[in-house]
CSV table of C-alpha atoms in Angstrom, one decimal:
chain,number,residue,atom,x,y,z
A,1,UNK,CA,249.5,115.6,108.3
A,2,UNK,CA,250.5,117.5,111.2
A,3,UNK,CA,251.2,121.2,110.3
A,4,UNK,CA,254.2,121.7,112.4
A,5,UNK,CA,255.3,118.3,110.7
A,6,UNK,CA,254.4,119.3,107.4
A,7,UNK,CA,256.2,122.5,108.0
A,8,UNK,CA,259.5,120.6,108.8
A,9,UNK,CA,259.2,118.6,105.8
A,10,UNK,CA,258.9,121.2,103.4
A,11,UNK,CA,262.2,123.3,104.9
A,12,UNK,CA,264.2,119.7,105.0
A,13,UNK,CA,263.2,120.1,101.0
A,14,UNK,CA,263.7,123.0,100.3
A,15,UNK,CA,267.1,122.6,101.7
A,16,UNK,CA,268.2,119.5,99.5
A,17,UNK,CA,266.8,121.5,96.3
A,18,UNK,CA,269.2,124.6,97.2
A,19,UNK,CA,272.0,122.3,98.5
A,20,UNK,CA,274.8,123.7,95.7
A,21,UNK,CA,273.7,127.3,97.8
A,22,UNK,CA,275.0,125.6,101.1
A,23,UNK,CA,278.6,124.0,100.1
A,24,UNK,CA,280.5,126.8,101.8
A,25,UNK,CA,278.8,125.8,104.7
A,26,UNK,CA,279.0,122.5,104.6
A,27,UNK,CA,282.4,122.8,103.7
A,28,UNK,CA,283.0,124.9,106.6
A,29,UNK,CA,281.6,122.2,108.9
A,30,UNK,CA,284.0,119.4,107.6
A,31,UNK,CA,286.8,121.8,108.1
A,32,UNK,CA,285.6,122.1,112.0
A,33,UNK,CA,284.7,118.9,112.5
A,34,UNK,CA,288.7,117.5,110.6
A,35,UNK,CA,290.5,119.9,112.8
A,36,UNK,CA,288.5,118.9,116.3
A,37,UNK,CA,291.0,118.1,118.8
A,38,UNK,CA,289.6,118.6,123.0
A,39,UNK,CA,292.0,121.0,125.2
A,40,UNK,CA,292.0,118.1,127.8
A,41,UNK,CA,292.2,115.1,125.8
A,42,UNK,CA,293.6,112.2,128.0
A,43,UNK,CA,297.1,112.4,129.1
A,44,UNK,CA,299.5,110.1,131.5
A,45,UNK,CA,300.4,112.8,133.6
A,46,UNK,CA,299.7,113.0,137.1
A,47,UNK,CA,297.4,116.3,137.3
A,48,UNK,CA,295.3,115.5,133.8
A,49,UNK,CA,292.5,113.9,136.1
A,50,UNK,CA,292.3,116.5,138.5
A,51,UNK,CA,291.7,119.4,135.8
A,52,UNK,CA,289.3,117.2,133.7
A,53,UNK,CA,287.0,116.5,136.7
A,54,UNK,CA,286.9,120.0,138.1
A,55,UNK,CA,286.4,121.0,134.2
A,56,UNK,CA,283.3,118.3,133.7
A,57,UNK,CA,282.0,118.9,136.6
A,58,UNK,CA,281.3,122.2,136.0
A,59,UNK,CA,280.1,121.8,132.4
A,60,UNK,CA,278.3,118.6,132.9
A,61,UNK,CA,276.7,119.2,136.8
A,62,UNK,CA,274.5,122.0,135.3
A,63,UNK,CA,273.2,123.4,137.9
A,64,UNK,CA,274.6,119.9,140.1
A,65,UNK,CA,273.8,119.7,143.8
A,66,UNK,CA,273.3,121.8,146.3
A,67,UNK,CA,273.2,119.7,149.4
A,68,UNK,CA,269.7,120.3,150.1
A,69,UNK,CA,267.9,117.7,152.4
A,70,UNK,CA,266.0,114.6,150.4
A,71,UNK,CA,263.5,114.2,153.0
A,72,UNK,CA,262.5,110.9,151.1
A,73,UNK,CA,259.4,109.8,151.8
A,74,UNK,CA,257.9,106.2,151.2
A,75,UNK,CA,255.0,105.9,149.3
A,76,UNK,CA,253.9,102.5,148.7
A,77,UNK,CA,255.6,99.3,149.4
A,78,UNK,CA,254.9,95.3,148.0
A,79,UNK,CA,256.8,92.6,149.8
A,80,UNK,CA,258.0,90.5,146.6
A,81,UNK,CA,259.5,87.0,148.3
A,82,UNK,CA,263.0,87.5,148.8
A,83,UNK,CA,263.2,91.4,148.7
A,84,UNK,CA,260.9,94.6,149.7
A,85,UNK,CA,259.6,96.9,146.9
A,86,UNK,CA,258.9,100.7,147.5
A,87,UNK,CA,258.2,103.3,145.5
A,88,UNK,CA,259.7,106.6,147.2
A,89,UNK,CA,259.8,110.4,146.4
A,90,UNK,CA,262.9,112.6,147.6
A,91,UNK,CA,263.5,116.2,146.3
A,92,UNK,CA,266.0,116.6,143.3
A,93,UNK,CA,268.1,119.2,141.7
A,94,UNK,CA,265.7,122.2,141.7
A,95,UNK,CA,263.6,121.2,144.5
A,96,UNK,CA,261.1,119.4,143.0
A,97,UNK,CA,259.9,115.9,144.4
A,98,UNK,CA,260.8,113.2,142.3
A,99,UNK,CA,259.4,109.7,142.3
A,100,UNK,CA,261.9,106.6,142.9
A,101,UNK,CA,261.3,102.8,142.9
A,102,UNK,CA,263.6,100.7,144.9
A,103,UNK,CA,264.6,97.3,145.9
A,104,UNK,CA,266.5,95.9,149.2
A,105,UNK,CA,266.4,92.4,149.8
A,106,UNK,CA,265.3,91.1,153.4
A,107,UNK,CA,268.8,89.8,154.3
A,108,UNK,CA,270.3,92.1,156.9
A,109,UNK,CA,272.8,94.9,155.5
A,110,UNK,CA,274.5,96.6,155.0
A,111,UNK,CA,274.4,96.0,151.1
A,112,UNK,CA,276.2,96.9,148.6
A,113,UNK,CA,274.2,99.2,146.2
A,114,UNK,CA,273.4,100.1,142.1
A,115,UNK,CA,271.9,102.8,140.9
A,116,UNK,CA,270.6,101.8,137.6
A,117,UNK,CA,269.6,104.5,135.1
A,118,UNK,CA,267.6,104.3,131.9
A,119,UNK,CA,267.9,103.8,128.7
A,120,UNK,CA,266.6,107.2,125.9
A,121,UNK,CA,264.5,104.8,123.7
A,122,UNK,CA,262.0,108.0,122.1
A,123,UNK,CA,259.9,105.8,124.6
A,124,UNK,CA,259.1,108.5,127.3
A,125,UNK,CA,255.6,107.4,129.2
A,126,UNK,CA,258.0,104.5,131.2
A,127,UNK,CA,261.3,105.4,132.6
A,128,UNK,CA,262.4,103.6,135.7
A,129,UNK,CA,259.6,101.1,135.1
A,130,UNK,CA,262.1,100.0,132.4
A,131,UNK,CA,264.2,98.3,135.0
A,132,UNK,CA,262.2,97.9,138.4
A,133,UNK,CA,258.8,96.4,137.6
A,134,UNK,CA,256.5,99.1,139.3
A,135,UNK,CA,253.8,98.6,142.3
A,136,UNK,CA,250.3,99.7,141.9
A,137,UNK,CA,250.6,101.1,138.2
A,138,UNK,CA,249.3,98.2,135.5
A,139,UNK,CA,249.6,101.0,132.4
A,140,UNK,CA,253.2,101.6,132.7
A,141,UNK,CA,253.8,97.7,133.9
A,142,UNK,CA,252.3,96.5,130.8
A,143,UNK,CA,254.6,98.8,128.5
A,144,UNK,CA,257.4,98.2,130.2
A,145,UNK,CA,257.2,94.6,130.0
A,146,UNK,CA,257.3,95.0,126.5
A,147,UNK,CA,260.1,97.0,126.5
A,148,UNK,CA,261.7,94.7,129.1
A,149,UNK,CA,260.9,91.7,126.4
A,150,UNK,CA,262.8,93.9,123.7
A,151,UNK,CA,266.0,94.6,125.3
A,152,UNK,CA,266.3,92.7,128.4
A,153,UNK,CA,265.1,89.2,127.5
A,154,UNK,CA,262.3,89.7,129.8
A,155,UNK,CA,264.2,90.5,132.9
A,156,UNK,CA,263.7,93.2,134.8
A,157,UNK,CA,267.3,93.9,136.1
A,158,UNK,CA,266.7,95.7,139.2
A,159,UNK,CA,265.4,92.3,140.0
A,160,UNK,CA,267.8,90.5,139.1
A,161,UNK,CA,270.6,92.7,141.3
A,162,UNK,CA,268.3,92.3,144.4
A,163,UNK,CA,268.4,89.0,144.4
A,164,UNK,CA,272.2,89.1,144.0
A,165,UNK,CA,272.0,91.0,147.4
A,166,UNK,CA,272.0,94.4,145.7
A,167,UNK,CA,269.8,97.1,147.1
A,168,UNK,CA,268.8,99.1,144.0
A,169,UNK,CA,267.2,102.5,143.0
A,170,UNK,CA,266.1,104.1,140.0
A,171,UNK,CA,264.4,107.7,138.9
A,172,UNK,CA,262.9,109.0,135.9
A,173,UNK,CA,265.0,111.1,134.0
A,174,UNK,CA,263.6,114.6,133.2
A,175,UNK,CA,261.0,114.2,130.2
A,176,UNK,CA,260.5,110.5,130.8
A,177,UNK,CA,257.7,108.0,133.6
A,178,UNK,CA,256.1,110.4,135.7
A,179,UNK,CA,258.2,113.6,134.9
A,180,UNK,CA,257.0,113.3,131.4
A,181,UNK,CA,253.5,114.1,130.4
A,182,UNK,CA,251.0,112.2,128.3
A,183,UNK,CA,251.8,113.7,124.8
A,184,UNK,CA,255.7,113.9,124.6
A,185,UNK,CA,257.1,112.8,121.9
A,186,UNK,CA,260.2,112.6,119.7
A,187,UNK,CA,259.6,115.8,118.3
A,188,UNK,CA,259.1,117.6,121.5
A,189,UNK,CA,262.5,117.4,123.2
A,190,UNK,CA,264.3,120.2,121.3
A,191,UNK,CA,261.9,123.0,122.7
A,192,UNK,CA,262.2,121.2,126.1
A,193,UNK,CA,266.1,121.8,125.8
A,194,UNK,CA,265.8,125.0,123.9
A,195,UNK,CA,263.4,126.4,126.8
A,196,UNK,CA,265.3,124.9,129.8
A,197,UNK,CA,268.5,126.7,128.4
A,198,UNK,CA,266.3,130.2,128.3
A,199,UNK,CA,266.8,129.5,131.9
A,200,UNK,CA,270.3,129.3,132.0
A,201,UNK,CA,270.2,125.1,132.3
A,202,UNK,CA,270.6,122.7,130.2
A,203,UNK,CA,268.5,119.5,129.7
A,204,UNK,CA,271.6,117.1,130.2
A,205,UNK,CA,272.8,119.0,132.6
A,206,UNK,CA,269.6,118.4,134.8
A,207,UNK,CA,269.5,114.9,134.0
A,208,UNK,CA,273.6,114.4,135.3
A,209,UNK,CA,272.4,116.2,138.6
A,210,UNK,CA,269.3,114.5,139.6
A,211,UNK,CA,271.3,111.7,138.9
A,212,UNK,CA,273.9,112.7,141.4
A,213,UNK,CA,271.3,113.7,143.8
A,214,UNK,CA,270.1,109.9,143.4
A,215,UNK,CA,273.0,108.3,143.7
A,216,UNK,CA,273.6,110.4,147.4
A,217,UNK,CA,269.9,109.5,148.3
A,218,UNK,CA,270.8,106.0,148.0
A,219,UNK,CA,274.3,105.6,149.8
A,220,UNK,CA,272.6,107.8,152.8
A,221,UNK,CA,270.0,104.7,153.0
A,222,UNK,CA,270.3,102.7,156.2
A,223,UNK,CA,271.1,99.3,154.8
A,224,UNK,CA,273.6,100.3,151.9
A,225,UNK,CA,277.3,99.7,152.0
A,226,UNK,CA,278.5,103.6,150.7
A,227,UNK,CA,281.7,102.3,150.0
A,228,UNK,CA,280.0,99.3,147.7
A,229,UNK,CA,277.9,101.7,145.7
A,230,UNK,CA,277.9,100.8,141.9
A,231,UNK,CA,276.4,102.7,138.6
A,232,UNK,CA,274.4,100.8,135.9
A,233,UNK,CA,272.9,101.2,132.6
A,234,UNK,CA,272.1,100.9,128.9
A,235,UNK,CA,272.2,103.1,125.9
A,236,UNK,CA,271.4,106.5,127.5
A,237,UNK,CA,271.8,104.9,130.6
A,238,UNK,CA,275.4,103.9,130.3
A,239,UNK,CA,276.4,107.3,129.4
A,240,UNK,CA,274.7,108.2,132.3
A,241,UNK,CA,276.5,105.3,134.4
A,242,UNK,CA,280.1,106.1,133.1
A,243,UNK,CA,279.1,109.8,133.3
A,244,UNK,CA,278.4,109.6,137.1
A,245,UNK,CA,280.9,107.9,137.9
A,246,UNK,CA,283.6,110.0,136.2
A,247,UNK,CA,282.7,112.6,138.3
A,248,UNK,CA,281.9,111.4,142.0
A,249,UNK,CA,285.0,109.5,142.8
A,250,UNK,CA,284.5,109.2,146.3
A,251,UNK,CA,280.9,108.0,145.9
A,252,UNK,CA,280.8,105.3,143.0
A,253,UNK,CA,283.4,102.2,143.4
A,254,UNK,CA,282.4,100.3,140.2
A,255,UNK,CA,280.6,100.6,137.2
A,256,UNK,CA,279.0,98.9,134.4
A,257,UNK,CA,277.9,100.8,131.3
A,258,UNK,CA,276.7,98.9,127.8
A,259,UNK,CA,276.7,99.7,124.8
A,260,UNK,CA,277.4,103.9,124.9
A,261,UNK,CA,280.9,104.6,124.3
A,262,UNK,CA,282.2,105.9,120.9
A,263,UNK,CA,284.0,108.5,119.9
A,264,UNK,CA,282.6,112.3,119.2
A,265,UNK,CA,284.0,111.9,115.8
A,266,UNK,CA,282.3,108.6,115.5
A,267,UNK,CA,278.8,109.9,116.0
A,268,UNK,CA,279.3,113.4,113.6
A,269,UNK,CA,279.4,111.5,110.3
A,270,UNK,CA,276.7,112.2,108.2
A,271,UNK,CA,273.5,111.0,109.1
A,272,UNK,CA,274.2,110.2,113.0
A,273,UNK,CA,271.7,109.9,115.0
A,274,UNK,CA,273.3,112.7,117.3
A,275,UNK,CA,273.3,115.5,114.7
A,276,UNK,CA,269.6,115.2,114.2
A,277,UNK,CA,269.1,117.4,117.5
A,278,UNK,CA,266.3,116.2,119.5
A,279,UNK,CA,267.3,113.2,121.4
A,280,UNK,CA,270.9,114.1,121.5
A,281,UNK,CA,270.2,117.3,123.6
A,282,UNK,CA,269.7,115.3,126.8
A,283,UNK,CA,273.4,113.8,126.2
A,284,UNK,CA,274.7,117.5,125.1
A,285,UNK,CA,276.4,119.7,127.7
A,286,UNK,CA,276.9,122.7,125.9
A,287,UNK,CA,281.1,123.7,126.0
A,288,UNK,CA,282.2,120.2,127.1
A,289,UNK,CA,283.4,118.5,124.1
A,290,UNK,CA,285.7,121.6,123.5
A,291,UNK,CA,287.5,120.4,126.6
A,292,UNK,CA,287.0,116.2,126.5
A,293,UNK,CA,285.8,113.8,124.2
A,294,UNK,CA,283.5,110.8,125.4
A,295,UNK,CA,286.7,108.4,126.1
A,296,UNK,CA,288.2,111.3,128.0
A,297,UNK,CA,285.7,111.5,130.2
A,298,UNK,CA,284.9,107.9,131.2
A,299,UNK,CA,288.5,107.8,131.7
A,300,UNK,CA,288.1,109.6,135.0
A,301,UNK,CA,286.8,106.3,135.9
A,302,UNK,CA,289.8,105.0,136.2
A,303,UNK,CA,291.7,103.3,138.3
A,304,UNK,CA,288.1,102.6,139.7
A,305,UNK,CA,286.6,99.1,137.7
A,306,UNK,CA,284.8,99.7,134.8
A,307,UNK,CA,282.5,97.4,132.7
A,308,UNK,CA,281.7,97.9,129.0
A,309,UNK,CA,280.0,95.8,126.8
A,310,UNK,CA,279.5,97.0,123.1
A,311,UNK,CA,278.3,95.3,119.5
A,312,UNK,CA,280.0,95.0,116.5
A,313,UNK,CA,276.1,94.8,115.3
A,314,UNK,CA,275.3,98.0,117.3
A,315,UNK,CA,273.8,100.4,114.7
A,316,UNK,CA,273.9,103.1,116.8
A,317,UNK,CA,277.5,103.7,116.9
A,318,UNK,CA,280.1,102.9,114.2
A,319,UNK,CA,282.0,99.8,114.8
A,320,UNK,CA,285.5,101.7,114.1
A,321,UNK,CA,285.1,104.7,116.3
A,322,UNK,CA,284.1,102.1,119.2
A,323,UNK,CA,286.8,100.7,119.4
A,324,UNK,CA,288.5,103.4,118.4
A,325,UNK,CA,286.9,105.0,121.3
A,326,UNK,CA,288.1,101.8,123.8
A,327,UNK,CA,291.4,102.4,122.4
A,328,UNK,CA,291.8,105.7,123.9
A,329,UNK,CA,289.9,104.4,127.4
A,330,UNK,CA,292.7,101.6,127.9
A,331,UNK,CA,295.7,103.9,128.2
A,332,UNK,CA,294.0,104.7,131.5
A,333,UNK,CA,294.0,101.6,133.0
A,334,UNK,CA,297.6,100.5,133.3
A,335,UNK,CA,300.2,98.4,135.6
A,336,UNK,CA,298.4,96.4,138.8
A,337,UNK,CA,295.1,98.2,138.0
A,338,UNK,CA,295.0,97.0,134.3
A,339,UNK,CA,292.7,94.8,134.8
A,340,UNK,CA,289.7,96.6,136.5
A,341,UNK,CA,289.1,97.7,132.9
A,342,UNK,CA,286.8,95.2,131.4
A,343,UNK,CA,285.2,94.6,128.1
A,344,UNK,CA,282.5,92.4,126.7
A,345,UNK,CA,281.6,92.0,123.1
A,346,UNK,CA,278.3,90.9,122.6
A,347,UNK,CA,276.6,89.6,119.2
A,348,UNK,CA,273.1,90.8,119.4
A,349,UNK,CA,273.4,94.5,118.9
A,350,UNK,CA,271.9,97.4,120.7
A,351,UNK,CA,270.6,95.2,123.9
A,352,UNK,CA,271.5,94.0,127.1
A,353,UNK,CA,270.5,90.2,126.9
A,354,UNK,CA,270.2,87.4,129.7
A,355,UNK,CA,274.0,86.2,128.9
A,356,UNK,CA,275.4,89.5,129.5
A,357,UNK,CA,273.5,90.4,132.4
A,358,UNK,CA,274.8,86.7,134.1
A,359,UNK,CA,278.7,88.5,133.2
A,360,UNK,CA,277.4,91.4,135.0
A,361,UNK,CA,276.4,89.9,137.9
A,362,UNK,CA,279.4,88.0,138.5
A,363,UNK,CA,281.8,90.9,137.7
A,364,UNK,CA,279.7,93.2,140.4
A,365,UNK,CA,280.2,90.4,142.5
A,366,UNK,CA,284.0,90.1,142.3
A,367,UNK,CA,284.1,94.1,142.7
A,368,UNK,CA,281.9,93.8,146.0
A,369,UNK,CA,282.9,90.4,147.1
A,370,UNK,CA,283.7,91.6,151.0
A,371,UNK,CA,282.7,95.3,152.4
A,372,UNK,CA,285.8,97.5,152.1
């Protein structure tokens, strides 16, 4: 067995024999966790969404953008039929070049635009290859079409937006594709967030603002609509997707985000994924759920249209708090503008299958039917 493994394993049993020791603790937890109420939970008034943006942006946006040039650069690109394939590279949050693959179809533009963002998965050696089928790389093209298989029915869906008449561009997150490295695993994230916040960052935080970076690289693009410009993901990616958009309201016009959206006191019950550290750290922004939970947040969406799907069969997040959690989300949405909240239910769980991708389509279609 791995020592550092082994070494884990022996404190998680050590702490179940001594658990009558820890009940004060635990109890002290509950306590926090019953009495957990955000300074800026959602309310009707008309300066809540000012103060909540101004708030996440500068908890979330960690350290966010600084207007520095992209200078992209194309790399490589593979005429595919209908549509051009490149792989790019522009510079991101701390000045480091970051590889991109992107998709414009042939039409003339201007077109309207998604920036589709990828899911967590613990599978880190493919990150945008898990939606844009890359050029020149077999490795990562054979893993990701396994992955593809799994939770996508076999369809790439940065394909399947081009040939809606979507350009489309996706990155690697921090720790994932090509800004990974060859042995990362599960087990390695909480030093990557504990280092990164030695630094005075946060791992989330980077990921938000290379996203935000992304999503300005791509309405600067010659043939994009900016005021058609959509977000798009799954799992991690749709927290990514509402996340965004929630906090550049004059840059993202729709969005669709499936299944991420509970509530925080959906995913603190005991044995959540999210209080096992690790994984949850690049969804963490250290001091922001003492100001909003995850409703409160995606609500800055609104009136903007918004796409959810979720899964009763989702074992990732508890049925209750979901909908709990969509609950909370609707009271933003009222009068003419009700309906530019939408949400679909799906019956397979923790995926994003062919049917549901066909409802995306046509909803992004209906949100970008004529330039604006």
């Amino acid at each position: 067995m791995n020592p550092a493994v082994s070494r884990r394993l022996w404190a998680v049993l050590a702490l179940g024999a001594a658990a009558p020791s820890w009940a004060g603790l635990d109890d002290e937890v509950r306590a926090q966790q019953a009495a957990y109420r955000p300074r800026l939970a959602w309310q009707p008034t008309p300066g809540w969404a000012d103060e909540a943006r101004a708030v996440a942006r500068r908890l979330v946006l960690q350290p966010g953008d600084d207007g520095t040039p992209f200078h992209p650069d194309t790399l490589a690109t593979e005429d595919r039929g209908d549509h051009w394939a490149e792989r790019l590279q522009f510079t991101a949050t701390l000045g480091q070049r970051v590889g991109a693959l992107h998709l414009r179809p042939k039409a003339p533009g201007p077109h309207p635009a998604v920036l589709l963002l990828h899911d967590h998965g613990a599978r880190f050696d493919i990150g945008k290859e898990k939606l844009i089928r890359p050029i020149g790389d077999p490795a990562r093209e054979t893993a990701a079409r396994a992955w593809v298989q799994r939770y996508f029915d076999g369809v790439w869906l940065g394909e399947r937006l081009v040939r809606a008449g979507h350009a489309v561009l996706a990155i690697d997150a921090l720790g994932w594709g090509e800004r990974a490295r060859p042995d990362f695993a599960r087990d390695d994230q909480q030093a990557l967030a504990a280092h990164l916040q030695q630094l005075g960052l946060s791992w989330a935080g980077l990921i938000a603002s290379d996203d935000l970076r992304a999503l300005r690289c791509l309405r600067a693009q010659a043939h994009v609509d900016p005021q058609r410009v959509a977000t798009m993901g799954f799992s991690m990616g749709a927290l990514r997707a509402w996340q965004l958009a929630a906090l550049a309201p004059e840059e993202v016009q729709a969005c669709v985000a499936a299944h991420w959206m509970c509530t925080r006191e959906g995913l603190l019950r005991p044995g959540g994924h999210t209080l096992q550290g690790q994984s949850a750290y690049a969804m963490l922004h250290p001091g922001l759920a003492a100001e909003l939970d995850h409703p409160d947040v995606a609500a800055l969406i609104a009136p903007r249209p918004l796409l959810l799907f979720a899964s009763p069969t989702d074992r990732l997040f508890p049925w209750d708090a979901v909908q709990d959690g969509l609950r909370q989300l609707s009271r933003a949405w009222s009068g003419p503008k009700a309906a530019n909240l939408s949400v679909r239910i799906t019956p397979d769980g923790h995926r994003l299958g062919e049917g549901a991708q066909r409802q995306a389509l046509a909803w992004l279609a209906a949100c970008f039917q004529a330039p604006a």
